[in-house]
Amino acid sequence: MWKLADKELTNRLIQGTAQYPSPEILCESIRASGAEVVTIALRRQSPKDKAGARFWELIRGLGVHVLPNTAGCRTVKEAVTTAQMARDLFGTSWIKLEVIGDDYTLQPDTTALVEAARILVKDGFEVLPYTTEDLIVAQCLVDAGCRVVMPWGAYIGSAQGLTNKFALMTLRKRLPDTTLIVDAGLGKPSEAAHAMELGYDGVLVNTAIALAKDPVSMARAFGDAVRAGRAAYEAGLITPREMAAPSTPTIGQPFWHSERRE
Amino acid sequence: MTSNTQSIGIVGAGIMGRLLALELKWQGHTVTLFDRNDRDGRGSCSWTGAGMIAPYCELEAAERMITELGVYSAQRWPKLIKKFAEPVFYHSRGSLVVAHPNDRNELERLRRRVIDNAPRPDIMEEVDGARLGELEPELAGRFPQGLFFPFEQHMANRDLLRAMGKTLETEGVKFVTGFTTQTISSGEISDGHSTHTFDRVIDCRGMGAKSDLPELRGVRGELFYLHAPEVNLSRPVRLMHPRYSIYIVPRPNNEYVVGATAIESDDDRNVTVRSSLELLSAAYTVHTGFAEARVKEASVACRPAFPDNHPRIHTADGLIRVNGLYRHGFLIAPALSEFIASYIQTGAIPEKGKTLFREA
Ligand SMILES: Cc1cc2nc3c(=O)[nH]c(=O)nc-3n(C[C@H](O)[C@H](O)[C@H](O)COP(=O)(O)OP(=O)(O)OC[C@H]3O[C@@H](n4cnc5c(N)ncnc54)[C@H](O)[C@@H]3O)c2cc1C
């Protein structure tokens, strides 16, 4: 069991719902991975008229927690309005906060992000911000009242994996009490496992599953990888050894043989 | 009810209803077609559709089954069009898929999906910049690489609907327009005022059948009709992009259809600014000649889809419902209408289409 904000969960994979070949395959993938939280973009679905209702009903039918996001928002105002619409529509105060600063890479505008987070936290939202791996920004988000911070592994949809592992490790060490989720950029289950081994509380995956040749099997693979990575983290990973130069005489070899080279 | 001539009532004169009406008429049945709109098909999803017959490019998102239905239909289209009472703008010049250098991985993804799902190697050619320039001279130097699908086709959907409307008349199919059906049941069609009875009724209402098909949903699609005198393309061109993939489909006289969005929504109101920006700026990156093009129309429709995005043929005594053609109505209608006609003729579900049928 772990806690995402105030919810007790068993599965540590959060799944996105975009770009699947069909809603049916999406639903099967969620069942296969065992994800208990799924993100939903509502920006374009005329939420006020419930025009996308059929799609949401299908997802709701799975009994998962819905994490609406503000995907596609470019300003503080847009993001705040979208979050408020999402709260009315889905009856949840959870919001995955995205404020996009660059249209091609979908890199977050971290300045606007922090500002929007402040406003939404004050308004009673549980804000889960999508951010870069920058420690100071993450700290500002925590100061703004975010219990969960979601740094990227790489650009959204890029499948580049953990491009700045060192910074992600720093975040983990420096924010031990914050729930940290790697969001975006993961391409392979091994990368998800890696993020979990670093002590991250969860990962969020969309494109790598949705666009796989067989999304259902890929979802299962990600679910397994996340479990494996977490189990490894809890089991305590050994520290890698510097094995290039033997520290003790190798059996069968006279000890002065190796010493002489130094 | 498998005698050789039946009286058949069809509701919904989009691509599916029209084709089925003709097919059944040609088999010797007495056919009446009803639609709430006009003879030309305005207001239908088929009126908006782009008219590509692209069984391989569609693998971008669709599954192999759609490709198979599409390949089968693509063989039927030329023969069907020959039987129509009016000419239809129809070409089989293949289609081209390109991507900007940064997005070449999108091409690679499509290439792999086609290789994994396609029956034959010759249906796709990997082209370099030079070959691309041979195929579409105005794209020379704009893209370093692309994919060419030589067997794909495209047609002007509105020509097609009109020509089919005319053919229905010459073939003696009764076409009742301005008739908004309220209830459809086994052998009966009613608009609340008058009730028409038939041996068999077929429901082809697309999104209009939503209340009778609880699983049906709409996937909003938006596209533009542009008049672009500075652009000369002879075949559909698709631009692959991580988010803003578009297609440009030629029509006669330098007109082009630029589409399309795919949004999980039943909203069929006007095109939004966001969608316009996405579609038109992507088109501009394919060919700068679109800058001076005239916007003739922005068109919206919701594609009727079931949760698996596959079509379904529901059969019950005296009532058949065909729906869920999603983004593939033109691509797959000839296969579906042949399966249904064969089912009506023989009472047996045809082997080729058996996964589509659901018996009550
Ligand atoms: C933007 C866009 C682009 C597309 N591009 C392509 C493409 O390139 N290639 C392709 O193959 N497909 C394409 N499609 C998909 C294709 O257009 C649809 O699959 C197809 O039009 C569905 O046809 P249909 O006959 O089932 O429904 P429709 O065309 O919607 O026809 C249903 C008919 O039923 C009538 N009706 C509804 N309710 C009632 C009622 N109560 N009483 C009487 N009449 C009623 C309507 O007036 C309508 O005429 C595209 C779709 C969109 C939106």
XYZ file of C-alpha atoms in Angstrom, chain A residues 19-26 43-46 49-58 71-74 78 102-106 156-158 160 207 210-215, chain B residues 60-63 102-103 105-106 109 113 116-117 210-211 213-218 220 222 241-244 261 263-267 269 272 274-275 278 306-309 312 326:
86
model
C -3.698 7.978 -28.412
C -4.948 4.418 -27.916
C -6.255 2.628 -31.013
C -9.679 2.393 -29.375
C -11.349 2.920 -26.001
C -11.718 -0.834 -25.732
C -7.977 -1.416 -26.055
C -7.403 1.405 -23.591
C -9.482 20.625 -22.622
C -11.046 19.867 -25.981
C -14.092 17.832 -25.233
C -16.582 20.626 -24.589
C -21.982 20.033 -22.525
C -20.716 16.629 -21.453
C -19.990 16.001 -25.108
C -17.276 13.469 -24.341
C -19.403 11.663 -21.781
C -19.428 8.265 -23.489
C -15.655 8.064 -23.439
C -15.452 8.988 -19.769
C -18.189 6.550 -18.827
C -16.142 3.736 -20.352
C -3.072 19.377 -20.992
C -2.822 21.987 -23.710
C -3.083 24.963 -21.344
C -0.507 27.678 -21.948
C -6.366 28.765 -18.801
C 6.840 25.240 -25.646
C 4.470 23.772 -28.125
C 6.820 21.319 -29.783
C 8.531 19.770 -26.773
C 5.589 20.449 -24.437
C 6.426 14.141 -23.329
C 6.078 11.329 -25.830
C 9.803 11.265 -26.611
C 14.038 9.003 -24.246
C 2.615 7.076 -25.233
C -0.682 3.537 -26.288
C 1.469 3.406 -29.416
C 3.054 0.001 -28.783
C 2.317 -2.700 -31.315
C 0.354 -4.506 -28.630
C -0.719 -1.947 -26.032
C -1.415 4.561 -38.245
C -4.227 4.071 -35.752
C -6.481 1.283 -37.015
C -6.127 -2.466 -36.731
C 12.594 16.223 -36.495
C 9.591 13.951 -36.693
C 10.412 8.692 -36.065
C 6.707 9.110 -36.721
C 6.415 4.036 -36.562
C 3.032 -0.891 -38.370
C 3.679 -5.882 -39.293
C 0.175 -5.849 -40.705
C -27.326 6.777 -30.647
C -30.380 6.298 -28.476
C -27.208 1.800 -29.596
C -26.008 2.709 -26.108
C -22.367 1.904 -26.850
C -22.167 4.258 -29.817
C -20.113 7.412 -29.280
C -19.035 10.342 -31.411
C -15.479 14.794 -33.512
C -12.994 18.923 -38.272
C 3.621 14.769 -36.435
C 3.638 13.699 -32.766
C 0.479 15.735 -32.215
C -0.708 17.548 -35.302
C -9.015 16.416 -35.840
C -11.649 14.474 -30.450
C -13.599 12.238 -28.086
C -16.767 14.279 -28.231
C -20.342 14.278 -29.521
C -20.206 18.022 -30.103
C -20.884 22.606 -33.489
C -12.779 25.829 -33.053
C -7.519 25.842 -31.829
C -8.313 23.183 -34.396
C -3.439 23.308 -35.832
C -18.188 1.631 -30.963
C -15.701 1.093 -28.109
C -13.396 -1.056 -30.252
C -13.651 1.406 -33.175
C -20.916 -3.755 -36.279
C -15.897 5.526 -37.449
